[in-house]
Amino acid sequence: MRRFVTLFVLLLSSLPFGVSISGCAHNLAPTFCNGGDSGMTTTQAATIVLQPVIYGISLNYAEIGQLQGPTTTDCKGSNVGISAYTYGTTDMTIADVQPTTGRLCAGTWNRNSGGGIPDFTYCTPTNKSGIAYVTASADGVTSNPLPIFVHPVVTSIVLGGPSSNCTTDPTTACCPLATTGAVTAKPYLANSCISQGSTAQLVARVYAGTGANQTNISCLAGHLQLSAQGETSTTTISQVVSIDQNGVATANQPGSVLISANIANAASSAGFFSTCPPASITLTTPGSTANPVVVNQNNPQPIVATAFDTNGVPLTGLSLEFVSTTPSTIPAGSTVTPPLAGAASISAVCQPPSCNPSSYNQIGLLGNGKPVTSNSVNISVPGTNSTVLYMASTQSQYMVQIDFTTSVLGQPFLLPYVPNSMVISNDGFNIYMGSSTALMVVNAVNTLSIARTDPTSPGTVLAVSPNGDTIVLSDPVHQVISLQSSTGGVISTYGGVATHAEFAPDSQTVYITAGNQLLVYSANTGWTNIVPATSAGTPVTDVAITVPAVGAYFAGPTTTARSYCSVSTPTTPTNEANLFYPSADSSPAITDRLAATNDGMHVLGATATTPTPTLSDLRVNIPIGACPLPSGGTSATLTLPSPGLTFSNTLTTTLLTPLTATAITGVWPTSDSTLAFITYTGSGGVLPAYAPAASGQGTTTYIKLSGGTTTAPIAGVVSADNSTFYAATSGDNLVHLIKPGTTPGQWIDSSTLAPNLTTPTGTPVPVNLMAQKPRKTT
């Protein structure tokens, strides 16, 4: 048995190794492209593509370029790896190519130069214009012929109108190789706009040389690559137009954009494109034609916006911003769902740069770059709210709050410094209080607390933006007006001492009065400084934004207005110079303080500078829609500047004879526009209340303030539901609650509360800083 096993091992080990493993090999059968058993296989190169197939490559004389790496695929479209390609050209006197690397020469490469100079290191121009075709070859396959356009050095590219003679004035539309495929779109005419969804062929002229030596080489330069400057998926400017490979532009959203043309490895600004701006935006409320529209709390009310462009074509997809004059109770949107009782005016604005944008030096060209505001929809929400009232004094380091759901006066809250101003955010979260030492931010969500103190920002708080992001602060010591982030940090500053400020409802623009200087800050155009503030050289003391917010009125020895529609004057066919915030209206009314009613019909002002205090009612007419263009055409085709937006007013005045006023401290309209209260320093013991009329002069009543020691209502605030006016008075240092009486239209001093504010030494002082926020009654 042992001998048998030994013999078996010897026989096994004597077999050749190759024979012993041949039975384990598995050769994969090739896959043939035709599905049969012979021919080209799927691993072989079938197609080689050189890019860019559509555009080819454009080169100036003697310019060196580089072919992109070819793409090689098999018969099934799968990539095939190629170790080396061989490149060739149809005419090396026009465009030469290095055979192994694909480097291009607009002329002829050096070969056999001697002197140790390697071949293909410098390009010798032949100054021969034309087209040579280059190819890439590998494994018996040759690529598509890629056109190389060689021409004199391109000096400029200009978008323009079509040519009337392609021989004497060629354009890219005249050249067979300037576009790929049939182009049926009408030419885009320079200095014109096309409506949303329409298409136009961008026509360009390509030039070499300058001055008298300038030559049109449009048919030599090759295929232009046209795009909107700044065009990316994350910027709004790309929404204006889309451009295909043939230079056909499709108008998308309103606005204008500079067009960049790329050729011969150089980009050039070729011109601009305009999608027609809105001419009108109209808001309607389905289900109701009443004015105001009554909407119950927490009930949705749709608001439909209909827009037409300057050609009368409907616009869709506009990036509209809906705004409310009273966002704390009636926030704006395409659907309004009011959480609290009150009243508001809702409008929509197409505001650059998010809607109808343009480059700075094209603002106003064809109407692009300017805002367009809709009509206003008045909303009334019945019911009552509770109120949290905050009270402070410029003579006390304490502030006090009372929540009228419990009517329990809170304990005095000690502030870091004595305040000089107090403004609450629309959301009611923060109260911003200025002082000569630091900015104080008080958290008012529940119990009062100091959120932050900023000693680098002393001064007076004048306004908080409706969205709560920005505050306006004036430092009279350093004479600096600053815009600051609500969370801290300076956004921008300007020199001067401001008295009052008001933001437009969209938070994009703020108007600031600073004596003989009027300042406007826009997120789109930056600071505008108007000096003198009025044509008569008189100072401005207060500001009231119009409703809708297409401008503002300013108090002073004369009451004036400014429009947000700039006056645009053409400086070149494609550039505009703009006079921002031009004069829009003027009235002889002398006013110290101003306010606008939410119905958009009245601007109310009062003054104490005349022998008798006077209330002025400007019954205003505020146009809406697009900013006007020159009559008979656009600002791009006329030498006249575009006119500004003009308001008009009818003035009525009322002498406030029962009182003696040394200063008017405020004009306080209710949000439903039915009544306005006037506060003042002086004497008289009465609170004037004015009910504006739809036409003519309104009605003035005088509410007797209770208590024999009351001298004047020096500060006030209206509750959000318009049920109460809180009047802080001098003499008795109380806050009076003014409410409707039993007789329709009658208002009475119903009750008082005592904040008991004192100086550091314990002397009682009156409240002259007030703010309120609404809340639900339970």
mmCIF file with all atom_site columns, N, CA and C in Angstrom, residues 291-345:
data_model
loop_
_atom_site.group_PDB
_atom_site.id
_atom_site.type_symbol
_atom_site.label_atom_id
_atom_site.label_alt_id
_atom_site.label_comp_id
_atom_site.label_asym_id
_atom_site.label_entity_id
_atom_site.label_seq_id
_atom_site.pdbx_PDB_ins_code
_atom_site.Cartn_x
_atom_site.Cartn_y
_atom_site.Cartn_z
_atom_site.occupancy
_atom_site.B_iso_or_equiv
_atom_site.pdbx_formal_charge
_atom_site.auth_seq_id
_atom_site.auth_comp_id
_atom_site.auth_asym_id
_atom_site.auth_atom_id
_atom_site.pdbx_PDB_model_num
ATOM 1   N N  . ASN A 1 291 ? -64.491 98.612  0.996   1.00 0.00 ? 291 ASN A N  1
ATOM 2   C CA . ASN A 1 291 ? -63.310 99.394  1.388   1.00 0.00 ? 291 ASN A CA 1
ATOM 3   C C  . ASN A 1 291 ? -63.628 100.087 2.714   1.00 0.00 ? 291 ASN A C  1
ATOM 4   N N  . PRO A 1 292 ? -63.057 99.646  3.811   1.00 0.00 ? 292 PRO A N  1
ATOM 5   C CA . PRO A 1 292 ? -62.056 98.578  3.909   1.00 0.00 ? 292 PRO A CA 1
ATOM 6   C C  . PRO A 1 292 ? -62.686 97.186  3.846   1.00 0.00 ? 292 PRO A C  1
ATOM 7   N N  . VAL A 1 293 ? -61.827 96.203  3.570   1.00 0.00 ? 293 VAL A N  1
ATOM 8   C CA . VAL A 1 293 ? -62.255 94.810  3.586   1.00 0.00 ? 293 VAL A CA 1
ATOM 9   C C  . VAL A 1 293 ? -62.236 94.334  5.040   1.00 0.00 ? 293 VAL A C  1
ATOM 10  N N  . VAL A 1 294 ? -63.344 93.829  5.496   1.00 0.00 ? 294 VAL A N  1
ATOM 11  C CA . VAL A 1 294 ? -63.441 93.358  6.881   1.00 0.00 ? 294 VAL A CA 1
ATOM 12  C C  . VAL A 1 294 ? -63.018 91.891  6.936   1.00 0.00 ? 294 VAL A C  1
ATOM 13  N N  . VAL A 1 295 ? -62.024 91.616  7.764   1.00 0.00 ? 295 VAL A N  1
ATOM 14  C CA . VAL A 1 295 ? -61.499 90.267  7.919   1.00 0.00 ? 295 VAL A CA 1
ATOM 15  C C  . VAL A 1 295 ? -61.480 89.934  9.407   1.00 0.00 ? 295 VAL A C  1
ATOM 16  N N  . ASN A 1 296 ? -62.081 88.835  9.778   1.00 0.00 ? 296 ASN A N  1
ATOM 17  C CA . ASN A 1 296 ? -62.081 88.437  11.186  1.00 0.00 ? 296 ASN A CA 1
ATOM 18  C C  . ASN A 1 296 ? -60.719 87.884  11.590  1.00 0.00 ? 296 ASN A C  1
ATOM 19  N N  . GLN A 1 297 ? -60.435 87.950  12.880  1.00 0.00 ? 297 GLN A N  1
ATOM 20  C CA . GLN A 1 297 ? -59.162 87.464  13.395  1.00 0.00 ? 297 GLN A CA 1
ATOM 21  C C  . GLN A 1 297 ? -58.950 86.001  13.025  1.00 0.00 ? 297 GLN A C  1
ATOM 22  N N  . ASN A 1 298 ? -57.712 85.712  12.610  1.00 0.00 ? 298 ASN A N  1
ATOM 23  C CA . ASN A 1 298 ? -57.262 84.357  12.268  1.00 0.00 ? 298 ASN A CA 1
ATOM 24  C C  . ASN A 1 298 ? -57.951 83.787  11.043  1.00 0.00 ? 298 ASN A C  1
ATOM 25  N N  . ASN A 1 299 ? -58.707 84.596  10.316  1.00 0.00 ? 299 ASN A N  1
ATOM 26  C CA . ASN A 1 299 ? -59.316 84.151  9.068   1.00 0.00 ? 299 ASN A CA 1
ATOM 27  C C  . ASN A 1 299 ? -58.439 84.590  7.895   1.00 0.00 ? 299 ASN A C  1
ATOM 28  N N  . PRO A 1 300 ? -58.156 83.704  6.944   1.00 0.00 ? 300 PRO A N  1
ATOM 29  C CA . PRO A 1 300 ? -57.300 84.086  5.806   1.00 0.00 ? 300 PRO A CA 1
ATOM 30  C C  . PRO A 1 300 ? -58.074 84.896  4.773   1.00 0.00 ? 300 PRO A C  1
ATOM 31  N N  . GLN A 1 301 ? -57.445 85.925  4.263   1.00 0.00 ? 301 GLN A N  1
ATOM 32  C CA . GLN A 1 301 ? -57.995 86.714  3.170   1.00 0.00 ? 301 GLN A CA 1
ATOM 33  C C  . GLN A 1 301 ? -56.980 86.755  2.043   1.00 0.00 ? 301 GLN A C  1
ATOM 34  N N  . PRO A 1 302 ? -57.246 86.037  0.929   1.00 0.00 ? 302 PRO A N  1
ATOM 35  C CA . PRO A 1 302 ? -56.300 86.089  -0.203  1.00 0.00 ? 302 PRO A CA 1
ATOM 36  C C  . PRO A 1 302 ? -56.248 87.491  -0.808  1.00 0.00 ? 302 PRO A C  1
ATOM 37  N N  . ILE A 1 303 ? -55.076 87.846  -1.282  1.00 0.00 ? 303 ILE A N  1
ATOM 38  C CA . ILE A 1 303 ? -54.885 89.087  -2.028  1.00 0.00 ? 303 ILE A CA 1
ATOM 39  C C  . ILE A 1 303 ? -54.216 88.722  -3.350  1.00 0.00 ? 303 ILE A C  1
ATOM 40  N N  . VAL A 1 304 ? -54.852 89.091  -4.438  1.00 0.00 ? 304 VAL A N  1
ATOM 41  C CA . VAL A 1 304 ? -54.378 88.716  -5.766  1.00 0.00 ? 304 VAL A CA 1
ATOM 42  C C  . VAL A 1 304 ? -53.720 89.927  -6.416  1.00 0.00 ? 304 VAL A C  1
ATOM 43  N N  . ALA A 1 305 ? -52.506 89.731  -6.907  1.00 0.00 ? 305 ALA A N  1
ATOM 44  C CA . ALA A 1 305 ? -51.771 90.787  -7.605  1.00 0.00 ? 305 ALA A CA 1
ATOM 45  C C  . ALA A 1 305 ? -51.788 90.510  -9.103  1.00 0.00 ? 305 ALA A C  1
ATOM 46  N N  . THR A 1 306 ? -52.202 91.498  -9.882  1.00 0.00 ? 306 THR A N  1
ATOM 47  C CA . THR A 1 306 ? -52.212 91.403  -11.336 1.00 0.00 ? 306 THR A CA 1
ATOM 48  C C  . THR A 1 306 ? -51.297 92.491  -11.885 1.00 0.00 ? 306 THR A C  1
ATOM 49  N N  . ALA A 1 307 ? -50.329 92.101  -12.701 1.00 0.00 ? 307 ALA A N  1
ATOM 50  C CA . ALA A 1 307 ? -49.339 93.052  -13.206 1.00 0.00 ? 307 ALA A CA 1
ATOM 51  C C  . ALA A 1 307 ? -49.283 93.012  -14.727 1.00 0.00 ? 307 ALA A C  1
ATOM 52  N N  . PHE A 1 308 ? -49.066 94.184  -15.324 1.00 0.00 ? 308 PHE A N  1
ATOM 53  C CA . PHE A 1 308 ? -48.866 94.316  -16.763 1.00 0.00 ? 308 PHE A CA 1
ATOM 54  C C  . PHE A 1 308 ? -47.595 95.118  -17.007 1.00 0.00 ? 308 PHE A C  1
ATOM 55  N N  . ASP A 1 309 ? -46.878 94.755  -18.086 1.00 0.00 ? 309 ASP A N  1
ATOM 56  C CA . ASP A 1 309 ? -45.649 95.481  -18.390 1.00 0.00 ? 309 ASP A CA 1
ATOM 57  C C  . ASP A 1 309 ? -45.942 96.698  -19.257 1.00 0.00 ? 309 ASP A C  1
ATOM 58  N N  . THR A 1 310 ? -44.896 97.397  -19.660 1.00 0.00 ? 310 THR A N  1
ATOM 59  C CA . THR A 1 310 ? -45.062 98.629  -20.416 1.00 0.00 ? 310 THR A CA 1
ATOM 60  C C  . THR A 1 310 ? -45.573 98.391  -21.831 1.00 0.00 ? 310 THR A C  1
ATOM 61  N N  . ASN A 1 311 ? -45.625 97.135  -22.272 1.00 0.00 ? 311 ASN A N  1
ATOM 62  C CA . ASN A 1 311 ? -46.240 96.787  -23.556 1.00 0.00 ? 311 ASN A CA 1
ATOM 63  C C  . ASN A 1 311 ? -47.670 96.291  -23.384 1.00 0.00 ? 311 ASN A C  1
ATOM 64  N N  . GLY A 1 312 ? -48.148 96.299  -22.137 1.00 0.00 ? 312 GLY A N  1
ATOM 65  C CA . GLY A 1 312 ? -49.495 95.808  -21.879 1.00 0.00 ? 312 GLY A CA 1
ATOM 66  C C  . GLY A 1 312 ? -49.591 94.304  -21.781 1.00 0.00 ? 312 GLY A C  1
ATOM 67  N N  . VAL A 1 313 ? -48.455 93.631  -21.641 1.00 0.00 ? 313 VAL A N  1
ATOM 68  C CA . VAL A 1 313 ? -48.430 92.166  -21.568 1.00 0.00 ? 313 VAL A CA 1
ATOM 69  C C  . VAL A 1 313 ? -48.492 91.743  -20.098 1.00 0.00 ? 313 VAL A C  1
ATOM 70  N N  . PRO A 1 314 ? -49.328 90.760  -19.732 1.00 0.00 ? 314 PRO A N  1
ATOM 71  C CA . PRO A 1 314 ? -49.390 90.300  -18.337 1.00 0.00 ? 314 PRO A CA 1
ATOM 72  C C  . PRO A 1 314 ? -48.049 89.727  -17.878 1.00 0.00 ? 314 PRO A C  1
ATOM 73  N N  . LEU A 1 315 ? -47.720 89.980  -16.632 1.00 0.00 ? 315 LEU A N  1
ATOM 74  C CA . LEU A 1 315 ? -46.491 89.473  -16.031 1.00 0.00 ? 315 LEU A CA 1
ATOM 75  C C  . LEU A 1 315 ? -46.828 88.411  -15.004 1.00 0.00 ? 315 LEU A C  1
ATOM 76  N N  . THR A 1 316 ? -46.021 87.372  -14.944 1.00 0.00 ? 316 THR A N  1
ATOM 77  C CA . THR A 1 316 ? -46.200 86.325  -13.945 1.00 0.00 ? 316 THR A CA 1
ATOM 78  C C  . THR A 1 316 ? -44.886 86.105  -13.210 1.00 0.00 ? 316 THR A C  1
ATOM 79  N N  . GLY A 1 317 ? -45.009 85.540  -12.020 1.00 0.00 ? 317 GLY A N  1
ATOM 80  C CA . GLY A 1 317 ? -43.816 85.158  -11.259 1.00 0.00 ? 317 GLY A CA 1
ATOM 81  C C  . GLY A 1 317 ? -43.021 86.300  -10.689 1.00 0.00 ? 317 GLY A C  1
ATOM 82  N N  . LEU A 1 318 ? -43.615 87.504  -10.573 1.00 0.00 ? 318 LEU A N  1
ATOM 83  C CA . LEU A 1 318 ? -42.884 88.643  -10.035 1.00 0.00 ? 318 LEU A CA 1
ATOM 84  C C  . LEU A 1 318 ? -42.485 88.399  -8.586  1.00 0.00 ? 318 LEU A C  1
ATOM 85  N N  . SER A 1 319 ? -41.301 88.861  -8.245  1.00 0.00 ? 319 SER A N  1
ATOM 86  C CA . SER A 1 319 ? -40.834 88.763  -6.860  1.00 0.00 ? 319 SER A CA 1
ATOM 87  C C  . SER A 1 319 ? -41.356 89.972  -6.098  1.00 0.00 ? 319 SER A C  1
ATOM 88  N N  . LEU A 1 320 ? -42.634 89.958  -5.780  1.00 0.00 ? 320 LEU A N  1
ATOM 89  C CA . LEU A 1 320 ? -43.278 91.076  -5.096  1.00 0.00 ? 320 LEU A CA 1
ATOM 90  C C  . LEU A 1 320 ? -43.098 90.961  -3.589  1.00 0.00 ? 320 LEU A C  1
ATOM 91  N N  . GLU A 1 321 ? -42.967 92.110  -2.962  1.00 0.00 ? 321 GLU A N  1
ATOM 92  C CA . GLU A 1 321 ? -42.923 92.141  -1.503  1.00 0.00 ? 321 GLU A CA 1
ATOM 93  C C  . GLU A 1 321 ? -44.201 92.809  -1.013  1.00 0.00 ? 321 GLU A C  1
ATOM 94  N N  . PHE A 1 322 ? -45.010 92.069  -0.283  1.00 0.00 ? 322 PHE A N  1
ATOM 95  C CA . PHE A 1 322 ? -46.233 92.613  0.292   1.00 0.00 ? 322 PHE A CA 1
ATOM 96  C C  . PHE A 1 322 ? -45.881 93.289  1.619   1.00 0.00 ? 322 PHE A C  1
ATOM 97  N N  . VAL A 1 323 ? -46.402 94.503  1.812   1.00 0.00 ? 323 VAL A N  1
ATOM 98  C CA . VAL A 1 323 ? -46.077 95.262  3.017   1.00 0.00 ? 323 VAL A CA 1
ATOM 99  C C  . VAL A 1 323 ? -47.354 95.756  3.670   1.00 0.00 ? 323 VAL A C  1
ATOM 100 N N  . SER A 1 324 ? -47.267 95.960  4.983   1.00 0.00 ? 324 SER A N  1
ATOM 101 C CA . SER A 1 324 ? -48.398 96.416  5.783   1.00 0.00 ? 324 SER A CA 1
ATOM 102 C C  . SER A 1 324 ? -47.995 97.645  6.566   1.00 0.00 ? 324 SER A C  1
ATOM 103 N N  . THR A 1 325 ? -48.929 98.586  6.680   1.00 0.00 ? 325 THR A N  1
ATOM 104 C CA . THR A 1 325 ? -48.652 99.755  7.511   1.00 0.00 ? 325 THR A CA 1
ATOM 105 C C  . THR A 1 325 ? -48.735 99.432  8.995   1.00 0.00 ? 325 THR A C  1
ATOM 106 N N  . THR A 1 326 ? -49.366 98.315  9.346   1.00 0.00 ? 326 THR A N  1
ATOM 107 C CA . THR A 1 326 ? -49.478 97.909  10.754  1.00 0.00 ? 326 THR A CA 1
ATOM 108 C C  . THR A 1 326 ? -49.175 96.419  10.864  1.00 0.00 ? 326 THR A C  1
ATOM 109 N N  . PRO A 1 327 ? -47.928 96.030  10.670  1.00 0.00 ? 327 PRO A N  1
ATOM 110 C CA . PRO A 1 327 ? -47.609 94.591  10.642  1.00 0.00 ? 327 PRO A CA 1
ATOM 111 C C  . PRO A 1 327 ? -47.757 93.896  11.988  1.00 0.00 ? 327 PRO A C  1
ATOM 112 N N  . SER A 1 328 ? -47.800 94.644  13.096  1.00 0.00 ? 328 SER A N  1
ATOM 113 C CA . SER A 1 328 ? -47.932 93.990  14.400  1.00 0.00 ? 328 SER A CA 1
ATOM 114 C C  . SER A 1 328 ? -49.286 93.326  14.561  1.00 0.00 ? 328 SER A C  1
ATOM 115 N N  . THR A 1 329 ? -50.317 93.844  13.897  1.00 0.00 ? 329 THR A N  1
ATOM 116 C CA . THR A 1 329 ? -51.647 93.237  14.002  1.00 0.00 ? 329 THR A CA 1
ATOM 117 C C  . THR A 1 329 ? -52.090 92.578  12.708  1.00 0.00 ? 329 THR A C  1
ATOM 118 N N  . ILE A 1 330 ? -51.657 93.126  11.567  1.00 0.00 ? 330 ILE A N  1
ATOM 119 C CA . ILE A 1 330 ? -52.083 92.599  10.274  1.00 0.00 ? 330 ILE A CA 1
ATOM 120 C C  . ILE A 1 330 ? -50.847 92.443  9.399   1.00 0.00 ? 330 ILE A C  1
ATOM 121 N N  . PRO A 1 331 ? -50.127 91.339  9.552   1.00 0.00 ? 331 PRO A N  1
ATOM 122 C CA . PRO A 1 331 ? -48.939 91.133  8.721   1.00 0.00 ? 331 PRO A CA 1
ATOM 123 C C  . PRO A 1 331 ? -49.329 90.933  7.260   1.00 0.00 ? 331 PRO A C  1
ATOM 124 N N  . ALA A 1 332 ? -48.458 91.406  6.366   1.00 0.00 ? 332 ALA A N  1
ATOM 125 C CA . ALA A 1 332 ? -48.768 91.380  4.937   1.00 0.00 ? 332 ALA A CA 1
ATOM 126 C C  . ALA A 1 332 ? -48.375 90.054  4.316   1.00 0.00 ? 332 ALA A C  1
ATOM 127 N N  . GLY A 1 333 ? -48.968 89.769  3.172   1.00 0.00 ? 333 GLY A N  1
ATOM 128 C CA . GLY A 1 333 ? -48.645 88.583  2.400   1.00 0.00 ? 333 GLY A CA 1
ATOM 129 C C  . GLY A 1 333 ? -49.656 88.418  1.295   1.00 0.00 ? 333 GLY A C  1
ATOM 130 N N  . SER A 1 334 ? -49.421 87.453  0.420   1.00 0.00 ? 334 SER A N  1
ATOM 131 C CA . SER A 1 334 ? -50.411 87.183  -0.617  1.00 0.00 ? 334 SER A CA 1
ATOM 132 C C  . SER A 1 334 ? -51.691 86.619  -0.020  1.00 0.00 ? 334 SER A C  1
ATOM 133 N N  . THR A 1 335 ? -51.590 86.139  1.213   1.00 0.00 ? 335 THR A N  1
ATOM 134 C CA . THR A 1 335 ? -52.763 85.810  2.017   1.00 0.00 ? 335 THR A CA 1
ATOM 135 C C  . THR A 1 335 ? -52.578 86.482  3.367   1.00 0.00 ? 335 THR A C  1
ATOM 136 N N  . VAL A 1 336 ? -53.566 87.262  3.771   1.00 0.00 ? 336 VAL A N  1
ATOM 137 C CA . VAL A 1 336 ? -53.496 87.990  5.038   1.00 0.00 ? 336 VAL A CA 1
ATOM 138 C C  . VAL A 1 336 ? -54.316 87.242  6.073   1.00 0.00 ? 336 VAL A C  1
ATOM 139 N N  . THR A 1 337 ? -53.673 86.877  7.173   1.00 0.00 ? 337 THR A N  1
ATOM 140 C CA . THR A 1 337 ? -54.353 86.200  8.274   1.00 0.00 ? 337 THR A CA 1
ATOM 141 C C  . THR A 1 337 ? -54.065 86.995  9.543   1.00 0.00 ? 337 THR A C  1
ATOM 142 N N  . PRO A 1 338 ? -54.913 87.944  9.904   1.00 0.00 ? 338 PRO A N  1
ATOM 143 C CA . PRO A 1 338 ? -54.613 88.828  11.039  1.00 0.00 ? 338 PRO A CA 1
ATOM 144 C C  . PRO A 1 338 ? -54.770 88.111  12.381  1.00 0.00 ? 338 PRO A C  1
ATOM 145 N N  . PRO A 1 339 ? -53.744 88.152  13.218  1.00 0.00 ? 339 PRO A N  1
ATOM 146 C CA . PRO A 1 339 ? -53.855 87.512  14.528  1.00 0.00 ? 339 PRO A CA 1
ATOM 147 C C  . PRO A 1 339 ? -54.538 88.381  15.575  1.00 0.00 ? 339 PRO A C  1
ATOM 148 N N  . LEU A 1 340 ? -54.636 89.701  15.310  1.00 0.00 ? 340 LEU A N  1
ATOM 149 C CA . LEU A 1 340 ? -55.176 90.620  16.302  1.00 0.00 ? 340 LEU A CA 1
ATOM 150 C C  . LEU A 1 340 ? -56.084 91.638  15.621  1.00 0.00 ? 340 LEU A C  1
ATOM 151 N N  . ALA A 1 341 ? -56.876 92.329  16.427  1.00 0.00 ? 341 ALA A N  1
ATOM 152 C CA . ALA A 1 341 ? -57.769 93.357  15.905  1.00 0.00 ? 341 ALA A CA 1
ATOM 153 C C  . ALA A 1 341 ? -56.969 94.601  15.535  1.00 0.00 ? 341 ALA A C  1
ATOM 154 N N  . GLY A 1 342 ? -57.484 95.335  14.556  1.00 0.00 ? 342 GLY A N  1
ATOM 155 C CA . GLY A 1 342 ? -56.820 96.560  14.141  1.00 0.00 ? 342 GLY A CA 1
ATOM 156 C C  . GLY A 1 342 ? -57.179 96.902  12.715  1.00 0.00 ? 342 GLY A C  1
ATOM 157 N N  . ALA A 1 343 ? -56.352 97.740  12.096  1.00 0.00 ? 343 ALA A N  1
ATOM 158 C CA . ALA A 1 343 ? -56.559 98.151  10.717  1.00 0.00 ? 343 ALA A CA 1
ATOM 159 C C  . ALA A 1 343 ? -55.206 98.392  10.075  1.00 0.00 ? 343 ALA A C  1
ATOM 160 N N  . ALA A 1 344 ? -55.152 98.186  8.763   1.00 0.00 ? 344 ALA A N  1
ATOM 161 C CA . ALA A 1 344 ? -53.886 98.355  8.056   1.00 0.00 ? 344 ALA A CA 1
ATOM 162 C C  . ALA A 1 344 ? -54.158 98.572  6.581   1.00 0.00 ? 344 ALA A C  1
ATOM 163 N N  . SER A 1 345 ? -53.179 99.122  5.916   1.00 0.00 ? 345 SER A N  1
ATOM 164 C CA . SER A 1 345 ? -53.184 99.245  4.467   1.00 0.00 ? 345 SER A CA 1
ATOM 165 C C  . SER A 1 345 ? -52.134 98.288  3.919   1.00 0.00 ? 345 SER A C  1
#
